[in-house]
Amino acid sequence: MSLTSKLPGVGTTIFTVMSKLAADEGAINLSQGYPDFDGPPLLLERVGHYLNNGYNQYPPMAGVEPLREAIAHKVNALYGATLDPETEVTVTSGATEALFCAVTAVIQPGDEAIVFDPCYDSYEPAVTLAGGTCRHIPLYAPDFRIDWDRVADALGPRTRLIMANTPHNPTGAVWDERDIDGLRNVLARGDLYVVADEVYEHIIFDGRPHVSLARYPEVFDRSFVVSSFGKTYHATGWKVAYCVAPAELSAEFRRIHQFVTFTTATPLQYGIADFLSQCPEHHENLAAFYQAKRDLFCSLLAESRFKLTPSAGTFFQLLDYGAITNEPDAQLAKRWTIEEKVASIPISIFYDEPPNQELLRFCFAKDDATLEKAAQILCRL
Ligand code: PMP
Ligand code: GLN
């Protein structure tokens, strides 16, 4: 008996592969994106409180009311969208789940989605499982800007979805108003929806704003906007995220969500709701916190042979290793994990057709001592 795979071209994710290799080899793990420190003590205390006081059964399918209300309030305060928490906010088990449900809600068999390469690895499998295909638009170093004329040219009769991601993983590129104009023009040309992956919304550097799609009513009308508490609260393992979308889109989203995970861990939801109402300003320090780490990491590498453009957002820094070797990045990331004891993520695997680039992604969401140790090794290469 043999099972026919629906994802025959897909192996284990690069994040799992590299984190396992780093652990097996005792390497400093700057590959998979997660902090090596905890979130705010009050948040941990609040979650512990609910865990220890009987909040351990199923919550409502769309998320507990205080959390949906807190999310609606936050999105309104930051981006101006007025959301009904009853019908337009859904809590999910990670952004991964939200992205999957949103893609599944939009894509019919034979439809096309536009993705920008290097493209976060969960997008295309979600489109494929829904019976669609991806049209890949490549972005290039050093700024990885989107050529919106090229996007307009790529639209076909079956194009239904644009997968947006700002700040962008793995490049750190950040959209600005020109991208919103470009997106608006493209949306005007077809029956299109947008899934906006904004999980790094609070991690943008050098004073630049986050152009959430929730800011632009005529764009938000056709959008599913996704964010994740994993990034904002240094708690990637909790897998608590959300999708905000107009009621009609949210209804279809929930139709799917109820059969994917149904809901998300109760004590985490109540704990996050308390924290959001008691410390609404927490996210305001996040950009400065990570900018200091970016600057430390980049300055420690100033004397190295790597070339870099400081990341504009996310907690990732791309390093160009072209002056050191011309080995393919996937091979090099593994070799350096084994031989040099620093793990990173190769960029080529996020492209349908990898361009001639020599880039590795390093996560700087780490204690300064960890970054210093890693940089010492990188400076020797
Ligand atoms: N989108 C992007 C761009 C990400 O980097 C990640 C993970 N870090 C996710 C989605 C998934 O987030 P979550 O862990 O909340 O599922
Ligand atoms: N988003 C994380 C990263 O980019 C990984 C998440 C995962 O492993 N699925 O490293």
Tab-separated table of C-alpha atoms and ligand atoms in Angstrom:
chain	number	residue	atom	x	y	z
A	1	MET	CA	0.000	0.000	0.000
A	2	SER	CA	1.352	3.441	-0.715
A	3	LEU	CA	-0.055	6.812	0.098
A	4	THR	CA	-0.001	9.414	-2.662
A	5	SER	CA	1.386	12.615	-1.204
A	6	LYS	CA	-0.471	15.886	-1.697
A	7	LEU	CA	2.836	17.672	-1.098
A	8	PRO	CA	5.296	15.461	-2.953
A	9	GLY	CA	7.949	18.153	-3.356
A	10	VAL	CA	7.965	19.137	0.310
A	11	GLY	CA	10.413	17.804	2.880
A	12	THR	CA	10.784	18.645	6.573
A	13	THR	CA	10.907	22.425	7.059
A	14	ILE	CA	14.339	24.028	6.993
A	15	PHE	CA	13.687	25.443	10.485
A	16	THR	CA	13.238	21.966	11.940
A	17	VAL	CA	16.198	20.599	9.990
A	18	MET	CA	18.596	23.352	11.065
A	19	SER	CA	17.474	23.487	14.713
A	20	LYS	CA	17.935	19.725	15.010
A	21	LEU	CA	21.342	19.880	13.374
A	22	ALA	CA	22.357	22.724	15.712
A	23	ALA	CA	21.256	20.688	18.739
A	24	ASP	CA	22.969	17.508	17.516
A	25	GLU	CA	26.175	19.398	16.798
A	26	GLY	CA	26.180	21.612	19.895
A	27	ALA	CA	26.167	24.712	17.675
A	28	ILE	CA	24.927	28.206	18.571
A	29	ASN	CA	21.492	28.221	17.008
A	30	LEU	CA	20.857	31.414	15.042
A	31	SER	CA	18.753	29.488	12.514
A	32	GLN	CA	15.078	29.037	13.509
A	33	GLY	CA	13.594	32.334	14.663
A	34	TYR	CA	12.946	32.315	18.393
A	35	PRO	CA	14.286	34.246	21.376
A	36	ASP	CA	16.497	32.566	23.959
A	37	PHE	CA	14.835	34.613	26.713
A	38	ASP	CA	11.369	34.708	28.308
A	39	GLY	CA	8.550	37.166	27.929
A	40	PRO	CA	7.409	39.715	30.545
A	41	PRO	CA	7.100	38.253	34.099
A	42	LEU	CA	3.590	39.686	34.536
A	43	LEU	CA	2.426	37.803	31.445
A	44	LEU	CA	3.895	34.542	32.737
A	45	GLU	CA	2.269	35.165	36.117
A	46	ARG	CA	-1.141	35.819	34.515
A	47	VAL	CA	-1.018	32.654	32.423
A	48	GLY	CA	0.068	30.691	35.514
A	49	HIS	CA	-2.855	32.182	37.415
A	50	TYR	CA	-5.405	30.909	34.902
A	51	LEU	CA	-3.676	27.554	34.562
A	52	ASN	CA	-3.888	27.068	38.335
A	53	ASN	CA	-7.405	28.377	38.796
A	54	GLY	CA	-9.594	26.199	36.675
A	55	TYR	CA	-9.373	27.831	33.252
A	56	ASN	CA	-8.436	24.619	31.514
A	57	GLN	CA	-11.453	23.579	29.447
A	58	TYR	CA	-12.485	24.490	25.902
A	59	PRO	CA	-12.807	28.200	25.302
A	60	PRO	CA	-15.184	29.532	22.630
A	61	MET	CA	-14.244	28.538	19.097
A	62	ALA	CA	-13.329	32.064	17.957
A	63	GLY	CA	-11.330	32.871	21.112
A	64	VAL	CA	-12.219	34.125	24.602
A	65	GLU	CA	-14.141	37.371	24.658
A	66	PRO	CA	-11.645	39.477	26.656
A	67	LEU	CA	-8.863	38.580	24.237
A	68	ARG	CA	-10.939	39.315	21.137
A	69	GLU	CA	-11.944	42.614	22.690
A	70	ALA	CA	-8.355	43.489	23.573
A	71	ILE	CA	-7.211	42.675	20.025
A	72	ALA	CA	-9.984	44.804	18.491
A	73	HIS	CA	-9.051	47.642	20.812
A	74	LYS	CA	-5.350	47.390	19.978
A	75	VAL	CA	-5.854	47.209	16.198
A	76	ASN	CA	-8.168	50.202	16.420
A	77	ALA	CA	-5.728	52.236	18.525
A	78	LEU	CA	-2.786	51.455	16.264
A	79	TYR	CA	-4.272	51.290	12.794
A	80	GLY	CA	-7.689	52.929	13.004
A	81	ALA	CA	-9.793	49.960	11.880
A	82	THR	CA	-13.053	49.598	13.809
A	83	LEU	CA	-13.547	45.887	14.423
A	84	ASP	CA	-16.442	43.993	15.907
A	85	PRO	CA	-14.804	41.434	18.221
A	86	GLU	CA	-17.870	39.188	17.830
A	87	THR	CA	-17.553	38.807	14.089
A	88	GLU	CA	-14.207	40.165	12.897
A	89	VAL	CA	-11.522	38.887	15.290
A	90	THR	CA	-10.530	35.222	15.531
A	91	VAL	CA	-7.859	33.810	17.844
A	92	THR	CA	-5.831	31.000	16.298
A	93	SER	CA	-3.197	28.467	17.303
A	94	GLY	CA	-0.299	30.367	15.797
A	95	ALA	CA	-0.076	32.525	12.710
A	96	THR	CA	0.635	29.318	10.800
A	97	GLU	CA	-2.914	28.185	11.463
A	98	ALA	CA	-4.364	31.595	10.619
A	99	LEU	CA	-2.470	31.726	7.319
A	100	PHE	CA	-3.638	28.216	6.457
A	101	CYS	CA	-7.292	28.986	7.211
A	102	ALA	CA	-7.210	32.274	5.303
A	103	VAL	CA	-5.629	30.693	2.230
A	104	THR	CA	-8.091	27.805	2.390
A	105	ALA	CA	-10.982	30.269	2.657
A	106	VAL	CA	-9.981	32.028	-0.575
A	107	ILE	CA	-8.398	29.493	-2.901
A	108	GLN	CA	-10.596	27.223	-5.023
A	109	PRO	CA	-9.125	24.430	-7.152
A	110	GLY	CA	-7.401	25.995	-10.163
A	111	ASP	CA	-6.947	29.418	-8.565
A	112	GLU	CA	-3.630	31.234	-8.429
A	113	ALA	CA	-1.937	33.038	-5.556
A	114	ILE	CA	0.832	35.556	-5.988
A	115	VAL	CA	3.746	35.073	-3.588
A	116	PHE	CA	6.951	37.061	-3.256
A	117	ASP	CA	10.177	35.079	-3.140
A	118	PRO	CA	12.003	34.529	-0.868
A	119	CYS	CA	8.652	33.377	0.478
A	120	TYR	CA	7.864	32.095	3.993
A	121	ASP	CA	7.699	28.355	3.693
A	122	SER	CA	4.125	27.690	4.813
A	123	TYR	CA	2.390	29.748	2.098
A	124	GLU	CA	2.804	27.545	-0.935
A	125	PRO	CA	1.841	24.240	0.751
A	126	ALA	CA	-1.374	25.897	1.964
A	127	VAL	CA	-2.186	27.066	-1.567
A	128	THR	CA	-1.334	23.629	-2.987
A	129	LEU	CA	-3.517	21.775	-0.472
A	130	ALA	CA	-6.424	24.049	-1.426
A	131	GLY	CA	-5.950	23.002	-5.062
A	132	GLY	CA	-4.321	26.234	-6.216
A	133	THR	CA	-0.942	27.159	-7.620
A	134	CYS	CA	1.517	29.922	-6.794
A	135	ARG	CA	2.822	32.555	-9.164
A	136	HIS	CA	6.254	33.462	-7.758
A	137	ILE	CA	7.548	37.011	-8.065
A	138	PRO	CA	11.213	37.200	-7.103
A	139	LEU	CA	12.667	39.977	-4.945
A	140	TYR	CA	16.351	40.789	-5.041
A	141	ALA	CA	19.031	41.969	-2.622
A	142	PRO	CA	19.839	44.378	-1.194
A	143	ASP	CA	16.428	46.003	-0.678
A	144	PHE	CA	14.021	43.248	-1.828
A	145	ARG	CA	11.465	45.790	-3.063
A	146	ILE	CA	8.357	44.668	-4.906
A	147	ASP	CA	8.008	45.755	-8.537
A	148	TRP	CA	4.231	46.300	-8.591
A	149	ASP	CA	4.127	46.631	-12.378
A	150	ARG	CA	5.453	43.129	-12.512
A	151	VAL	CA	2.724	42.023	-10.113
A	152	ALA	CA	0.079	43.639	-12.328
A	153	ASP	CA	1.549	41.823	-15.347
A	154	ALA	CA	1.378	38.514	-13.486
A	155	LEU	CA	-2.376	38.776	-12.892
A	156	GLY	CA	-4.403	36.228	-14.797
A	157	PRO	CA	-8.093	35.262	-14.919
A	158	ARG	CA	-7.610	32.786	-12.033
A	159	THR	CA	-5.510	35.018	-9.771
A	160	ARG	CA	-7.422	35.274	-6.477
A	161	LEU	CA	-4.914	35.977	-3.764
A	162	ILE	CA	-1.870	38.069	-2.931
A	163	MET	CA	0.254	36.852	-0.021
A	164	ALA	CA	1.678	39.969	1.634
A	165	ASN	CA	4.323	39.863	4.366
A	166	THR	CA	5.636	42.984	6.040
A	167	PRO	CA	8.077	43.082	7.805
A	168	HIS	CA	9.317	40.319	5.575
A	169	ASN	CA	10.808	37.024	6.704
A	170	PRO	CA	13.544	36.104	5.735
A	171	THR	CA	14.863	39.413	4.324
A	172	GLY	CA	13.714	41.976	6.919
A	173	ALA	CA	12.344	44.220	4.139
A	174	VAL	CA	9.538	46.549	5.219
A	175	TRP	CA	6.720	47.913	3.057
A	176	ASP	CA	6.001	51.629	2.788
A	177	GLU	CA	3.211	53.731	1.287
A	178	ARG	CA	4.455	53.033	-2.230
A	179	ASP	CA	3.675	49.370	-1.668
A	180	ILE	CA	0.173	50.198	-0.484
A	181	ASP	CA	-0.354	52.265	-3.656
A	182	GLY	CA	0.974	49.374	-5.722
A	183	LEU	CA	-1.307	46.918	-3.946
A	184	ARG	CA	-4.308	49.230	-4.387
A	185	ASN	CA	-3.717	49.413	-8.139
A	186	VAL	CA	-3.439	45.661	-8.379
A	187	LEU	CA	-6.590	45.085	-6.308
A	188	ALA	CA	-8.498	47.414	-8.618
A	189	ARG	CA	-7.783	45.072	-11.513
A	190	GLY	CA	-9.406	41.873	-10.360
A	191	ASP	CA	-11.497	39.836	-7.971
A	192	LEU	CA	-8.665	39.552	-5.487
A	193	TYR	CA	-8.077	39.029	-1.796
A	194	VAL	CA	-5.024	39.627	0.374
A	195	VAL	CA	-3.589	37.583	3.215
A	196	ALA	CA	-1.307	39.928	5.130
A	197	ASP	CA	1.256	38.231	7.354
A	198	GLU	CA	2.166	40.957	9.840
A	199	VAL	CA	3.606	38.841	12.653
A	200	TYR	CA	6.610	41.185	13.004
A	201	GLU	CA	4.404	44.316	13.085
A	202	HIS	CA	6.182	45.721	16.168
A	203	ILE	CA	9.732	44.890	15.096
A	204	ILE	CA	10.576	47.678	12.634
A	205	PHE	CA	13.705	49.783	12.949
A	206	ASP	CA	14.971	53.312	12.469
A	207	GLY	CA	11.620	54.912	13.278
A	208	ARG	CA	9.754	53.607	10.258
A	209	PRO	CA	6.011	52.967	10.621
A	210	HIS	CA	4.249	49.659	10.053
A	211	VAL	CA	1.873	50.005	7.109
A	212	SER	CA	-0.665	47.466	8.379
A	213	LEU	CA	-3.337	46.705	5.812
A	214	ALA	CA	-5.791	47.414	8.639
A	215	ARG	CA	-4.987	51.111	8.122
A	216	TYR	CA	-6.498	51.298	4.640
A	217	PRO	CA	-10.266	50.649	4.633
A	218	GLU	CA	-10.587	49.908	0.921
A	219	VAL	CA	-7.686	47.434	1.136
A	220	PHE	CA	-8.764	45.944	4.477
A	221	ASP	CA	-12.164	45.238	2.918
A	222	ARG	CA	-10.518	42.407	0.967
A	223	SER	CA	-7.897	41.364	3.530
A	224	PHE	CA	-7.170	38.845	6.237
A	225	VAL	CA	-4.609	40.477	8.555
A	226	VAL	CA	-2.629	38.014	10.667
A	227	SER	CA	-0.399	38.655	13.666
A	228	SER	CA	1.125	36.480	16.386
A	229	PHE	CA	1.749	36.991	20.103
A	230	GLY	CA	4.705	34.611	19.760
A	231	LYS	CA	6.909	37.394	18.354
A	232	THR	CA	5.543	40.250	20.421
A	233	TYR	CA	5.813	38.452	23.785
A	234	HIS	CA	8.953	36.348	23.232
A	235	ALA	CA	6.788	33.226	23.461
A	236	THR	CA	6.946	31.483	20.103
A	237	GLY	CA	6.139	28.120	21.684
A	238	TRP	CA	2.735	29.269	22.905
A	239	LYS	CA	1.342	29.481	19.381
A	240	VAL	CA	-1.287	32.126	20.072
A	241	ALA	CA	-2.110	34.406	17.162
A	242	TYR	CA	-5.088	35.990	15.463
A	243	CYS	CA	-6.712	36.964	12.213
A	244	VAL	CA	-8.728	40.146	11.791
A	245	ALA	CA	-10.894	40.433	8.682
A	246	PRO	CA	-14.241	41.928	7.677
A	247	ALA	CA	-17.224	39.920	8.945
A	248	GLU	CA	-17.941	38.111	5.683
A	249	LEU	CA	-14.336	36.976	5.332
A	250	SER	CA	-14.080	36.122	9.031
A	251	ALA	CA	-17.198	33.945	8.775
A	252	GLU	CA	-15.588	31.837	6.067
A	253	PHE	CA	-12.304	31.826	7.983
A	254	ARG	CA	-14.048	30.474	11.094
A	255	ARG	CA	-15.857	27.809	9.075
A	256	ILE	CA	-12.414	26.363	8.408
A	257	HIS	CA	-10.709	27.232	11.712
A	258	GLN	CA	-13.356	25.282	13.670
A	259	PHE	CA	-12.214	22.084	11.952
A	260	VAL	CA	-8.484	22.754	11.897
A	261	THR	CA	-7.816	23.404	15.592
A	262	PHE	CA	-11.289	24.497	16.779
A	263	THR	CA	-9.636	26.789	19.332
A	264	THR	CA	-6.515	27.749	21.294
A	265	ALA	CA	-5.260	27.006	24.820
A	266	THR	CA	-7.559	28.681	27.364
A	267	PRO	CA	-5.108	29.868	30.070
A	268	LEU	CA	-2.854	31.413	27.433
A	269	GLN	CA	-5.738	33.377	25.971
A	270	TYR	CA	-6.918	34.774	29.321
A	271	GLY	CA	-3.350	35.510	30.422
A	272	ILE	CA	-2.594	37.429	27.224
A	273	ALA	CA	-5.894	39.323	27.520
A	274	ASP	CA	-4.966	40.457	31.041
A	275	PHE	CA	-1.504	41.481	29.926
A	276	LEU	CA	-2.829	43.425	26.951
A	277	SER	CA	-5.138	45.422	29.189
A	278	GLN	CA	-2.618	45.932	32.015
A	279	CYS	CA	0.444	46.649	29.845
A	280	PRO	CA	-0.907	48.009	26.563
A	281	GLU	CA	2.366	49.849	26.003
A	282	HIS	CA	4.583	46.721	26.041
A	283	HIS	CA	4.982	46.598	22.252
A	284	GLU	CA	6.209	50.206	22.158
A	285	ASN	CA	9.619	49.124	23.460
A	286	LEU	CA	10.003	46.137	21.195
A	287	ALA	CA	11.475	47.920	18.176
A	288	ALA	CA	14.162	49.642	20.278
A	289	PHE	CA	14.892	46.387	22.108
A	290	TYR	CA	15.510	44.489	18.876
A	291	GLN	CA	17.175	47.426	17.126
A	292	ALA	CA	19.838	47.375	19.861
A	293	LYS	CA	20.369	43.677	19.173
A	294	ARG	CA	20.554	44.266	15.428
A	295	ASP	CA	23.075	47.056	15.942
A	296	LEU	CA	25.145	44.971	18.338
A	297	PHE	CA	25.219	42.010	15.951
A	298	CYS	CA	26.088	44.183	12.940
A	299	SER	CA	28.796	46.104	14.796
A	300	LEU	CA	30.354	42.883	16.075
A	301	LEU	CA	30.621	41.789	12.440
A	302	ALA	CA	32.135	45.051	11.193
A	303	GLU	CA	35.601	43.510	10.936
A	304	SER	CA	34.361	40.235	9.418
A	305	ARG	CA	34.419	39.314	5.736
A	306	PHE	CA	30.614	39.279	5.560
A	307	LYS	CA	28.799	42.088	3.769
A	308	LEU	CA	25.512	43.272	5.160
A	309	THR	CA	22.743	45.803	4.840
A	310	PRO	CA	21.234	46.310	8.314
A	311	SER	CA	17.854	44.644	8.560
A	312	ALA	CA	14.879	47.053	8.369
A	313	GLY	CA	12.597	44.831	10.466
A	314	THR	CA	12.009	41.337	11.977
A	315	PHE	CA	14.680	39.736	14.159
A	316	PHE	CA	16.706	38.430	11.233
A	317	GLN	CA	19.875	39.710	9.593
A	318	LEU	CA	21.031	38.568	6.160
A	319	LEU	CA	24.776	38.152	5.689
A	320	ASP	CA	26.424	37.984	2.258
A	321	TYR	CA	29.241	35.444	2.435
A	322	GLY	CA	30.421	35.941	-1.179
A	323	ALA	CA	33.862	37.228	-0.081
A	324	ILE	CA	34.477	34.023	1.917
A	325	THR	CA	33.293	31.202	-0.325
A	326	ASN	CA	31.045	30.507	-3.287
A	327	GLU	CA	29.601	27.310	-1.830
A	328	PRO	CA	25.807	26.943	-2.247
A	329	ASP	CA	24.037	28.384	0.799
A	330	ALA	CA	22.161	25.211	1.791
A	331	GLN	CA	25.383	23.222	1.881
A	332	LEU	CA	27.275	26.008	3.630
A	333	ALA	CA	24.670	26.500	6.372
A	334	LYS	CA	25.000	22.823	7.249
A	335	ARG	CA	28.804	22.772	7.014
A	336	TRP	CA	29.217	25.806	9.238
A	337	THR	CA	26.780	24.320	11.767
A	338	ILE	CA	28.866	21.161	11.944
A	339	GLU	CA	32.376	22.599	11.618
A	340	GLU	CA	32.105	26.125	13.021
A	341	LYS	CA	29.228	25.576	15.467
A	342	VAL	CA	27.003	28.425	14.279
A	343	ALA	CA	23.669	27.574	12.637
A	344	SER	CA	21.863	29.799	10.125
A	345	ILE	CA	19.163	29.500	7.465
A	346	PRO	CA	19.937	29.389	3.716
A	347	ILE	CA	17.865	31.806	1.648
A	348	SER	CA	17.771	29.985	-1.690
A	349	ILE	CA	15.235	27.459	-0.444
A	350	PHE	CA	12.605	30.213	-0.168
A	351	TYR	CA	12.829	30.887	-3.919
A	352	ASP	CA	11.133	28.993	-6.725
A	353	GLU	CA	14.096	29.948	-8.931
A	354	PRO	CA	16.961	31.014	-6.675
A	355	PRO	CA	18.933	33.962	-8.058
A	356	ASN	CA	22.688	34.164	-7.923
A	357	GLN	CA	22.969	35.276	-4.293
A	358	GLU	CA	25.172	34.170	-1.431
A	359	LEU	CA	23.045	34.899	1.600
A	360	LEU	CA	22.437	33.283	4.959
A	361	ARG	CA	19.850	34.411	7.530
A	362	PHE	CA	20.880	34.816	11.167
A	363	CYS	CA	18.411	35.321	14.042
A	364	PHE	CA	19.509	38.002	16.501
A	365	ALA	CA	16.695	37.439	19.030
A	366	LYS	CA	19.319	36.178	21.468
A	367	ASP	CA	21.036	37.291	24.652
A	368	ASP	CA	23.928	39.640	23.938
A	369	ALA	CA	26.407	37.043	25.229
A	370	THR	CA	25.107	34.532	22.667
A	371	LEU	CA	25.435	37.093	19.870
A	372	GLU	CA	28.988	37.930	20.992
A	373	LYS	CA	29.994	34.271	20.999
A	374	ALA	CA	28.480	33.718	17.550
A	375	ALA	CA	30.104	36.866	16.151
A	376	GLN	CA	33.527	35.792	17.400
A	377	ILE	CA	33.194	32.633	15.324
A	378	LEU	CA	31.816	34.475	12.279
A	379	CYS	CA	34.708	36.972	12.399
A	380	ARG	CA	37.200	34.125	12.049
A	381	LEU	CA	35.648	32.859	8.799
B	1	PMP	N1	4.809	34.071	9.347
B	1	PMP	C1	6.077	34.447	9.447
B	1	PMP	C2	6.618	35.419	8.469
B	1	PMP	C3	6.879	33.893	10.451
B	1	PMP	O1	8.141	34.238	10.544
B	1	PMP	C4	6.321	32.951	11.331
B	1	PMP	C5	7.119	32.249	12.393
B	1	PMP	N2	8.025	32.869	13.009
B	1	PMP	C6	4.995	32.620	11.204
B	1	PMP	C7	4.252	33.175	10.200
B	1	PMP	C8	4.340	31.620	12.104
B	1	PMP	O2	4.001	32.142	13.340
B	1	PMP	P1	3.432	31.244	14.502
B	1	PMP	O3	4.599	30.677	15.234
B	1	PMP	O4	2.602	32.149	15.334
B	1	PMP	O5	2.635	30.142	13.865
B	2	GLN	N1	9.111	31.519	11.635
B	2	GLN	C1	10.270	30.912	12.241
B	2	GLN	C2	11.497	31.289	11.440
B	2	GLN	O1	11.402	31.958	10.470
B	2	GLN	C3	10.148	29.425	12.310
B	2	GLN	C4	8.819	28.871	12.603
B	2	GLN	C5	8.794	27.407	12.375
B	2	GLN	O2	9.758	26.729	12.672
B	2	GLN	N2	7.739	26.948	11.823
B	2	GLN	O3	12.561	30.908	11.786
